[in-house]
Amino acid sequence: MTVRSLTHRLLSLRTREALHGYAFIALWVVGFALFTLAPLIQTFNYSLNRVVVTVAGVNLTHMGWANYTRALATDPTFGEMLIGYAIETLVAVPIVLIFSMIIALFLNLRFRLKGVFRAIFFLPVVITSGPVIRELTEQGAATAPGIADAPAVAEFLAQLPGALRNPVEYLLVSFILILWFSGVQILIYLASLQKVDQGIYEAAAIDGASAWEIFWKITLPTLTTATVVNAVYTIVTLSHFSENKVVRYIYGQTYALQGGIGYASAMSFLYFAVMAVLLLIVYLFLTRLLGKEAR
Amino acid sequence: MQVFHSHTVDRVRSLLFGGRTRYGLIFTTVLYALLIAIGFVYLYPLLFMFITSMKSPTDLLNPLVQWVPTEFYTGNYVKAFRVLNYPNALVASILLSVAPSLLQTFVAALIGYGLARYRFWGRRLVLLLILATFIIPPQNTVIPQMLTYRDLGLLGSPLALILPAVFGQGYRSAIFILVFYQTFLSLPKVLEEAARIDGASDLRIFLTIAVPSALPAFVVSFIFSVVWYWNETFLTSIFLEGGVQTLPMQLSRFVQAYENLYPPGAVNIFDRINEAVKMSGTFLNILPLLVMYFVLQKWFVESVERTGIAGE
């Protein structure tokens, strides 16, 4: 067999492998083009137009970036909502991360009734839906019982400067709600904790490491990937949640006389941009922070 | 005597602070205290919901009745059952979460397998785009989709939810594709290579060797998929406009539906809408999921631990 025919056969093997690979993902590629890319481009197109939907079809009137400038400069609610959303997300993410990590560490221990507690902590994963959360918050069941209403707390809140008051108030009012968004994150932490070789812990204990040192030097570094995954997951679920104020506002504007599809599309893209920036900030922050710990 | 004494001290110390093989009493107490406290925070809304739903109109008005209703009252449930159009909405919810979930899980496995087992140009780009489909907010794509469905006459039909699932673009499909990708990456290739040498086709290898070995991933994906489809209301309320009504959709227009059935002007004050009826509706809404969860709970958690969702 000559070298040439060998390389030829190798090449054809490579091509065959690639073709079979493409066959497996073909559905996805078609789906992505049809159900994600095309609508995304179309939505962007809408955002540059005034859109009127009639029985006959969709009428577009080009108006440049007017929808965007209107959302940012003229609409008083939208800008305020975006800032509120960014602050609330940045407050909620560390809480969800720390809380779910603590719960996962607990659930990774050996103790009686573990199954019962595990079942309780994952319950929110199962029942968190927009309407259920809305009903619960309306009835005040999602608020930490009485904390936000206590006179001492109200006094404390009144003392805080405006920039701090909103996040703290949000924290107190929605504390249970934030915890309810931690179910999947607990699972992810737990899964990566259980992959750690127990031998490492034993070796560290024999070398005389304290539980504190073991946590910082062994456990936390093994949770780095899970933390980044969880942070991304938390931001995305909070941002996509159908009861999110901004999401509801945009949805409302879609059908409003003053707003319309074009305006709602522009706001969707602005919202997406803020969300992407948040993801980037948290991602960079976490990889920096945890990268240092791992070293 | 001295020896005996130090022995007791050691035992007490080990009881309190724990030894090499078990946790101490102090640690155990703190652990349970914390777990119970957090568990209460989690259960509080559910408990509140259930208790409120059992309160009769007189109990609701009575400030002394907080946690224990004075009578066993099921009237709220009877009303909520009617308002939600429960049997129909339940069947619709089950169909509209199970059907897309089955398809979505299988398709995600197919795609995840292709990405994990084959080398081809653009693989990394596809992985990146899959992540992007997870991040892009639904409102950035939903309106053109809705208008296309309207033109095709699919608005309100279950197909509007099923079609994207078939193409790996269902609700949170990206997560499931990545789960299968991770799973197949971590599974050994030996069996598949042996089968290939024996002349089995790629699809056959996937179906007879890869699928059975990734069973935990299938269980996790299917259960999560059902739960997420069940609870999803943004897409369903847009795509099913004027068509099939799922339970969460019925719940989100509960007040309106209630007042249609029991017009506020026509019924006496005790039959007007109150929080107890609303909470009954909410509870009826999550009841099927609760039942499913407690039946499948063990599978749910253990499969997640086995699939290694966490990523490498």
XYZ file of C-alpha atoms in Angstrom:
607
model
C 0.000 0.000 0.000
C 1.504 3.317 -0.970
C 1.647 6.263 1.342
C -0.656 8.089 -0.964
C -3.447 5.547 -0.888
C -3.038 5.317 2.895
C -3.520 9.049 3.357
C -6.390 8.841 0.932
C -8.065 6.128 2.979
C -7.421 8.024 6.203
C -8.915 11.123 4.686
C -11.991 9.305 3.507
C -12.352 7.809 6.991
C -12.178 11.307 8.439
C -14.762 12.551 5.971
C -16.999 9.606 6.722
C -16.756 10.278 10.421
C -17.572 13.932 9.854
C -20.526 13.083 7.628
C -21.956 10.704 10.206
C -21.456 13.350 12.851
C -23.340 15.867 10.746
C -26.138 13.332 10.285
C -26.575 13.127 14.055
C -26.751 16.878 14.541
C -28.618 17.676 11.310
C -31.926 18.012 13.159
C -30.413 20.569 15.459
C -28.864 22.616 12.654
C -32.179 22.793 10.802
C -34.019 23.589 14.028
C -31.548 26.276 14.982
C -31.955 27.989 11.632
C -35.754 27.752 11.681
C -36.685 28.242 15.317
C -33.896 30.412 16.697
C -31.777 32.219 14.119
C -34.508 33.264 11.692
C -36.886 34.525 14.413
C -33.988 36.298 16.127
C -33.073 38.174 12.954
C -36.735 38.882 12.277
C -37.197 40.266 15.791
C -34.203 42.523 15.249
C -35.751 43.663 11.987
C -39.020 44.393 13.821
C -37.111 46.448 16.365
C -36.069 48.849 13.613
C -39.609 49.284 12.341
C -43.083 50.237 13.337
C -44.961 46.952 13.125
C -48.664 46.718 12.437
C -50.214 43.283 12.281
C -53.331 43.051 10.131
C -55.350 40.130 8.900
C -53.634 40.431 5.535
C -50.121 40.356 6.960
C -47.450 42.319 8.795
C -46.856 45.937 7.765
C -43.434 47.389 8.467
C -42.528 51.075 8.458
C -38.830 51.641 8.784
C -37.901 54.030 11.586
C -34.199 53.419 12.231
C -33.140 53.298 15.856
C -36.149 55.293 17.070
C -37.530 52.362 19.105
C -34.222 52.055 20.921
C -33.841 55.747 21.694
C -37.440 55.817 22.853
C -36.874 52.916 25.269
C -33.728 54.458 26.724
C -34.449 58.170 26.587
C -38.219 58.681 26.625
C -39.703 55.719 28.479
C -39.264 56.476 32.180
C -40.303 53.000 33.402
C -38.129 50.855 31.187
C -34.749 52.327 32.093
C -35.598 52.231 35.774
C -36.729 48.626 35.458
C -33.539 47.606 33.680
C -31.393 49.100 36.433
C -33.560 47.464 39.079
C -33.282 44.134 37.287
C -29.481 44.389 37.073
C -29.151 45.228 40.775
C -31.575 42.529 41.877
C -29.807 39.905 39.803
C -26.426 40.886 41.185
C -27.866 40.619 44.707
C -29.600 37.301 44.094
C -26.753 35.437 42.372
C -24.275 35.342 45.273
C -27.072 34.426 47.680
C -28.229 31.550 45.514
C -24.647 30.355 45.010
C -23.631 30.477 48.663
C -26.901 29.062 49.885
C -26.996 26.172 47.442
C -23.357 25.379 48.151
C -24.037 25.203 51.893
C -27.080 22.985 51.386
C -25.145 20.719 49.037
C -22.327 20.421 51.579
C -24.897 19.481 54.232
C -26.583 16.938 52.002
C -23.218 15.416 51.217
C -22.747 14.476 54.886
C -23.926 11.216 56.417
C -26.906 11.634 58.726
C -30.279 10.152 59.415
C -33.378 11.360 57.539
C -31.142 12.638 54.753
C -33.655 11.444 52.187
C -36.453 13.484 53.749
C -34.423 16.698 53.788
C -33.203 16.083 50.284
C -36.783 15.681 49.126
C -37.756 18.972 50.782
C -34.859 20.961 49.349
C -35.572 19.887 45.793
C -39.283 20.545 46.051
C -39.068 24.075 44.566
C -37.568 22.656 41.378
C -40.813 20.828 40.857
C -43.378 23.469 41.690
C -41.810 26.797 40.700
C -43.949 28.158 37.916
C -44.899 31.724 37.123
C -48.574 31.622 38.169
C -47.858 29.630 41.351
C -45.173 32.093 42.422
C -47.475 34.994 41.606
C -50.307 33.601 43.716
C -47.907 32.927 46.586
C -46.325 36.377 46.514
C -49.745 38.011 46.303
C -50.751 36.218 49.478
C -47.498 37.192 51.161
C -46.475 33.553 51.536
C -43.169 34.101 49.753
C -42.021 36.799 52.157
C -39.872 35.884 55.102
C -42.616 35.836 57.745
C -42.964 39.301 59.152
C -39.341 40.361 58.855
C -39.855 43.151 56.363
C -42.836 44.506 58.313
C -41.128 44.618 61.707
C -40.846 48.256 62.892
C -37.142 47.902 63.675
C -36.440 46.721 60.168
C -38.555 49.452 58.623
C -36.633 51.993 60.701
C -33.337 50.486 59.562
C -34.449 50.629 55.925
C -35.446 54.276 56.257
C -31.942 55.090 57.488
C -30.240 53.561 54.467
C -29.286 55.717 51.494
C -31.485 55.233 48.430
C -28.935 53.294 46.414
C -28.643 50.671 49.144
C -32.255 50.622 50.264
C -33.689 48.970 47.179
C -31.375 45.940 47.095
C -31.727 45.398 50.854
C -35.482 45.725 50.697
C -35.604 43.339 47.748
C -33.479 40.916 49.718
C -35.796 40.973 52.725
C -39.008 40.787 50.763
C -37.936 38.101 48.315
C -35.648 36.034 50.493
C -37.764 32.887 50.302
C -38.267 33.436 46.608
C -34.514 33.637 46.054
C -34.040 30.420 47.980
C -36.718 28.818 45.854
C -34.543 29.389 42.818
C -31.722 27.299 44.289
C -32.995 23.773 43.664
C -31.159 22.873 40.471
C -28.025 24.581 41.742
C -28.039 22.359 44.843
C -28.276 19.330 42.576
C -25.352 20.489 40.451
C -23.163 21.153 43.492
C -24.133 17.833 45.019
C -23.318 15.966 41.822
C -19.862 17.495 41.601
C -19.198 16.950 45.320
C -19.936 13.270 44.910
C -17.454 12.926 42.112
C -14.573 13.925 44.383
C -12.389 10.987 45.331
C -12.903 10.377 49.071
C -9.236 9.353 49.303
C -8.164 12.986 48.959
C -10.115 13.939 52.080
C -8.684 11.034 54.045
C -5.164 11.870 52.956
C -5.665 15.501 53.962
C -7.096 14.476 57.334
C -4.139 12.172 57.968
C -1.764 15.004 57.105
C -3.472 16.978 59.862
C -5.569 19.408 57.807
C -8.494 20.917 59.704
C -12.010 20.780 58.307
C -11.696 24.516 57.580
C -8.503 24.037 55.570
C -9.964 21.043 53.757
C -12.938 23.142 52.664
C -10.855 26.010 51.273
C -8.033 23.935 49.819
C -9.861 20.882 48.484
C -13.643 21.241 48.388
C -13.943 24.761 47.008
C -11.494 24.285 44.120
C -13.368 21.152 43.037
C -16.556 23.219 42.906
C -15.145 25.865 40.558
C -16.807 24.591 37.368
C -20.059 23.886 39.161
C -20.029 27.453 40.532
C -19.618 28.988 37.096
C -22.319 26.703 35.662
C -24.620 27.604 38.556
C -24.006 31.321 38.184
C -24.898 31.204 34.505
C -27.931 29.035 35.218
C -29.129 31.372 37.975
C -28.826 34.506 35.863
C -30.579 32.886 32.924
C -33.477 31.466 34.960
C -33.998 34.715 36.835
C -33.934 36.667 33.593
C -36.243 34.327 31.678
C -38.712 33.875 34.538
C -42.140 34.847 33.278
C -42.875 36.862 36.437
C -39.738 38.957 35.998
C -40.843 42.619 35.981
C -39.024 43.513 32.781
C -40.301 40.419 30.973
C -43.848 41.278 31.998
C -43.443 44.905 30.945
C -42.129 43.914 27.517
C -44.918 41.378 27.114
C -47.480 43.997 28.068
C -46.047 46.507 25.585
C -46.265 43.962 22.760
C -50.042 44.229 22.759
C -50.322 47.828 23.967
C -51.560 50.539 21.611
C -48.693 52.880 22.516
C -46.071 50.175 22.262
C -46.483 47.497 19.658
C -44.296 44.721 18.395
C -41.513 46.976 17.097
C -41.072 48.719 20.428
C -41.264 45.450 22.379
C -38.627 43.919 20.099
C -36.262 46.822 20.680
C -36.741 46.463 24.433
C -36.149 42.717 24.160
C -32.786 43.344 22.565
C -31.827 45.963 25.143
C -32.818 43.539 27.886
C -30.802 40.791 26.241
C -27.792 43.118 26.064
C -28.005 43.955 29.779
C -28.359 40.270 30.572
C -25.307 39.417 28.451
C -23.288 42.098 30.242
C -24.375 40.687 33.605
C -23.368 37.193 32.508
C -20.001 38.491 31.383
C -19.371 40.408 34.614
C -20.271 37.458 36.819
C -18.343 35.027 34.637
C -15.172 37.100 34.651
C -15.468 37.816 38.360
C -15.947 34.163 39.270
C -13.199 32.767 37.060
C -10.793 35.349 38.485
C -11.795 34.750 42.074
C -11.905 30.982 41.915
C -8.885 30.771 39.647
C -6.878 32.330 42.461
C -8.278 29.924 45.040
C -7.418 26.930 42.918
C -3.770 27.912 42.630
C -9.489 5.911 89.400
C -7.459 8.448 87.438
C -7.484 6.134 84.403
C -11.234 5.656 84.643
C -11.738 9.396 84.912
C -9.753 10.298 81.783
C -11.556 7.519 79.969
C -14.940 9.108 80.755
C -13.664 12.524 79.713
C -12.558 11.070 76.415
C -15.917 9.464 75.879
C -17.800 12.656 76.653
C -15.485 14.603 74.417
C -15.930 12.172 71.567
C -19.689 12.222 72.106
C -19.781 16.014 71.906
C -17.174 16.777 69.291
C -17.134 13.553 67.335
C -14.322 11.268 66.445
C -12.838 9.836 63.322
C -15.853 7.792 62.394
C -18.830 9.868 63.508
C -19.946 13.434 64.044
C -20.136 14.839 67.560
C -23.368 15.671 69.341
C -22.811 19.421 69.016
C -22.220 19.193 65.304
C -25.225 16.920 64.816
C -27.505 19.245 66.794
C -26.387 22.318 64.858
C -26.757 20.424 61.594
C -30.311 19.292 62.321
C -31.284 22.710 63.669
C -30.100 24.349 60.470
C -31.665 21.727 58.228
C -34.997 22.012 60.000
C -34.906 25.816 59.874
C -34.132 25.864 56.170
C -36.607 23.082 55.530
C -39.265 25.174 57.227
C -38.458 28.149 55.007
C -38.963 25.878 52.022
C -42.150 24.310 53.270
C -43.665 27.511 54.664
C -45.255 28.686 51.396
C -46.683 25.224 50.761
C -47.993 24.934 54.279
C -49.478 28.412 54.070
C -51.069 27.554 50.755
C -52.594 24.338 52.015
C -53.915 25.773 55.307
C -55.390 28.817 53.607
C -57.052 26.645 51.007
C -58.846 24.715 53.755
C -60.291 27.818 55.427
C -64.002 28.491 55.148
C -65.096 32.105 54.474
C -65.866 32.582 58.192
C -62.413 31.285 59.168
C -60.827 33.728 56.748
C -62.567 36.657 58.428
C -61.781 35.404 61.925
C -58.439 36.913 63.017
C -58.068 34.196 65.673
C -57.839 31.460 63.080
C -54.252 31.401 61.876
C -52.952 27.897 61.404
C -55.801 25.611 62.431
C -59.110 25.999 60.566
C -62.157 25.436 62.794
C -63.845 23.002 60.440
C -62.975 20.608 57.665
C -64.045 22.707 54.691
C -63.602 21.561 51.111
C -65.855 24.130 49.448
C -62.886 26.048 48.064
C -61.644 22.980 46.271
C -65.034 22.296 44.764
C -65.102 25.825 43.342
C -61.485 25.840 42.197
C -62.025 22.475 40.545
C -64.840 23.948 38.469
C -63.082 27.235 37.735
C -59.919 25.534 36.509
C -61.986 23.169 34.378
C -59.780 20.647 36.105
C -60.236 17.354 34.240
C -59.714 18.952 30.821
C -56.849 21.182 31.873
C -55.165 18.267 33.640
C -55.283 16.066 30.565
C -54.043 18.965 28.419
C -51.191 19.648 30.826
C -50.143 16.011 30.916
C -50.203 15.682 27.139
C -48.467 18.981 26.510
C -45.657 18.186 28.910
C -45.155 14.474 28.267
C -45.252 14.517 24.454
C -42.683 17.302 23.883
C -40.554 15.875 26.696
C -40.321 12.425 25.153
C -39.349 13.881 21.785
C -37.029 16.462 23.253
C -35.195 13.860 25.356
C -34.648 11.498 22.462
C -33.533 14.229 20.063
C -31.220 15.722 22.683
C -29.611 12.303 23.125
C -29.106 12.006 19.377
C -27.475 15.426 19.135
C -25.420 15.016 22.298
C -24.150 11.687 21.000
C -23.174 13.156 17.630
C -21.250 15.947 19.339
C -19.489 13.669 21.809
C -18.536 10.802 19.514
C -17.716 12.340 16.115
C -15.033 14.786 15.089
C -16.091 17.255 12.454
C -15.548 20.825 11.434
C -17.718 23.298 13.379
C -18.267 21.092 16.412
C -17.120 23.750 18.863
C -19.183 26.371 17.090
C -22.286 24.189 17.431
C -21.600 23.697 21.137
C -21.259 27.451 21.536
C -24.494 28.090 19.651
C -26.285 25.509 21.796
C -25.201 27.472 24.846
C -26.454 30.610 23.106
C -29.908 29.090 22.562
C -30.078 28.598 26.316
C -29.174 32.210 27.016
C -31.253 34.042 24.390
C -34.436 35.235 26.137
C -37.617 33.759 24.643
C -39.101 37.178 23.937
C -36.304 37.773 21.405
C -37.601 35.015 19.152
C -41.187 34.397 20.107
C -43.088 36.989 18.063
C -41.949 35.972 14.551
C -42.531 32.346 15.558
C -46.016 33.205 16.711
C -46.776 35.058 13.472
C -45.466 32.145 11.401
C -47.622 29.721 13.367
C -50.567 32.009 12.797
C -49.967 31.943 9.040
C -49.660 28.168 9.104
C -52.793 27.833 11.226
C -50.832 26.147 14.011
C -51.591 28.697 16.701
C -53.393 26.974 19.550
C -52.409 23.531 18.325
C -50.136 21.261 20.392
C -47.883 21.057 17.333
C -46.724 24.604 18.090
C -44.912 23.206 21.128
C -43.997 19.823 19.677
C -42.296 21.011 16.469
C -39.433 22.926 18.140
C -38.863 19.948 20.458
C -38.421 17.653 17.454
C -35.670 19.925 16.139
C -33.781 20.204 19.395
C -35.115 23.727 20.039
C -37.685 22.840 22.671
C -37.938 24.480 26.061
C -34.423 24.337 27.539
C -33.340 21.715 25.004
C -29.827 23.117 25.256
C -29.457 21.846 28.819
C -30.475 18.341 27.852
C -28.170 18.274 24.829
C -25.279 19.322 27.044
C -26.231 16.702 29.658
C -26.135 13.968 27.015
C -22.937 15.402 25.567
C -21.266 15.157 28.989
C -22.693 11.696 29.597
C -21.472 10.245 26.318
C -18.073 11.885 26.715
C -17.621 10.154 30.055
C -18.823 6.731 28.854
C -16.133 4.345 27.522
C -16.094 3.859 23.755
C -14.846 0.256 23.751
C -18.192 -1.470 23.222
C -19.173 0.884 20.439
C -15.875 0.356 18.641
C -16.223 -3.392 18.944
C -19.699 -3.209 17.422
C -18.398 -1.012 14.613
C -15.738 -3.587 13.766
C -18.504 -6.184 13.703
C -20.159 -4.068 11.044
C -23.030 -2.451 12.961
C -24.320 0.809 11.509
C -23.915 4.082 13.399
C -27.595 4.426 14.167
C -27.758 0.835 15.379
C -24.763 1.384 17.651
C -26.446 4.463 19.045
C -29.750 2.713 19.664
C -28.513 -0.621 20.999
C -25.329 0.323 22.856
C -25.202 4.043 23.628
C -28.844 4.562 24.640
C -29.020 1.741 27.215
C -25.754 2.804 28.833
C -26.975 6.385 29.217
C -30.230 5.441 30.918
C -29.749 7.707 33.981
C -29.329 10.690 31.676
C -32.584 9.758 29.959
C -34.416 9.562 33.278
C -33.103 12.941 34.446
C -33.781 14.647 31.149
C -37.267 13.277 30.868
C -38.290 14.173 34.413
C -36.850 17.682 34.261
C -38.309 18.160 30.843
C -41.796 17.220 32.027
C -41.514 19.485 35.062
C -40.249 22.448 33.057
C -42.789 22.038 30.290
C -45.525 21.736 32.876
C -44.504 24.931 34.625
C -43.719 26.915 31.495
C -46.324 29.602 30.865
C -44.660 32.265 28.736
C -44.364 30.247 25.529
C -47.501 28.191 26.091
C -49.661 31.244 26.674
C -48.461 32.757 23.395
C -48.455 29.629 21.237
C -51.642 28.090 22.589
C -53.616 31.343 22.427
C -57.236 30.430 21.945
C -56.498 26.715 21.842
C -55.702 24.086 24.452
C -55.562 25.401 28.013
C -53.034 23.931 30.438
C -53.375 24.067 34.207
C -50.879 26.921 34.797
C -52.587 28.879 32.006
C -55.950 28.373 33.709
C -54.414 29.474 36.983
C -53.008 32.673 35.500
C -56.502 33.787 34.498
C -58.138 32.355 37.589
C -59.851 35.512 38.842
C -61.434 36.224 35.490
C -62.622 32.636 35.061
C -63.991 32.649 38.595
C -66.009 35.774 38.013
C -67.443 34.302 34.839
C -68.685 31.273 36.738
C -69.685 33.117 39.895
C -70.552 36.700 38.851
C -69.739 38.984 41.804
C -73.054 40.772 41.506
C -75.110 37.586 41.431
C -73.665 35.463 44.239
C -73.748 36.109 47.976
C -70.722 37.560 49.721
C -69.375 34.200 50.878
C -69.146 32.907 47.344
C -67.082 35.818 46.043
C -63.483 35.169 45.181
C -61.146 35.077 48.171
C -57.597 33.993 48.873
C -58.728 30.581 50.061
C -60.214 29.733 46.675
C -57.119 31.069 44.932
C -54.871 28.954 47.113
C -57.021 25.906 46.391
C -56.509 26.578 42.698
C -52.781 26.927 43.183
C -52.637 23.741 45.194
C -54.642 21.806 42.612
C -52.166 23.126 40.083
C -49.080 21.692 41.725
C -50.735 18.556 43.120
C -49.983 16.330 40.090
C -46.346 17.417 40.172
C -46.138 16.804 43.899
C -47.508 13.294 43.443
C -45.086 12.613 40.618
C -42.208 14.030 42.627
C -42.826 11.901 45.678
C -43.178 8.780 43.572
C -40.056 9.442 41.519
C -38.079 11.326 44.159
C -35.393 8.673 44.631
C -34.796 8.336 40.909
C -34.786 12.066 40.502
C -31.873 12.716 42.816
C -29.882 9.558 42.300
C -29.896 9.796 38.537
C -28.661 13.353 38.716
C -25.804 12.181 40.873
C -25.003 9.470 38.368
C -25.183 11.562 35.218
C -22.676 14.118 36.402
C -24.686 17.102 35.182
C -22.119 19.347 36.848
C -19.821 19.277 33.850
C -16.083 18.866 33.757
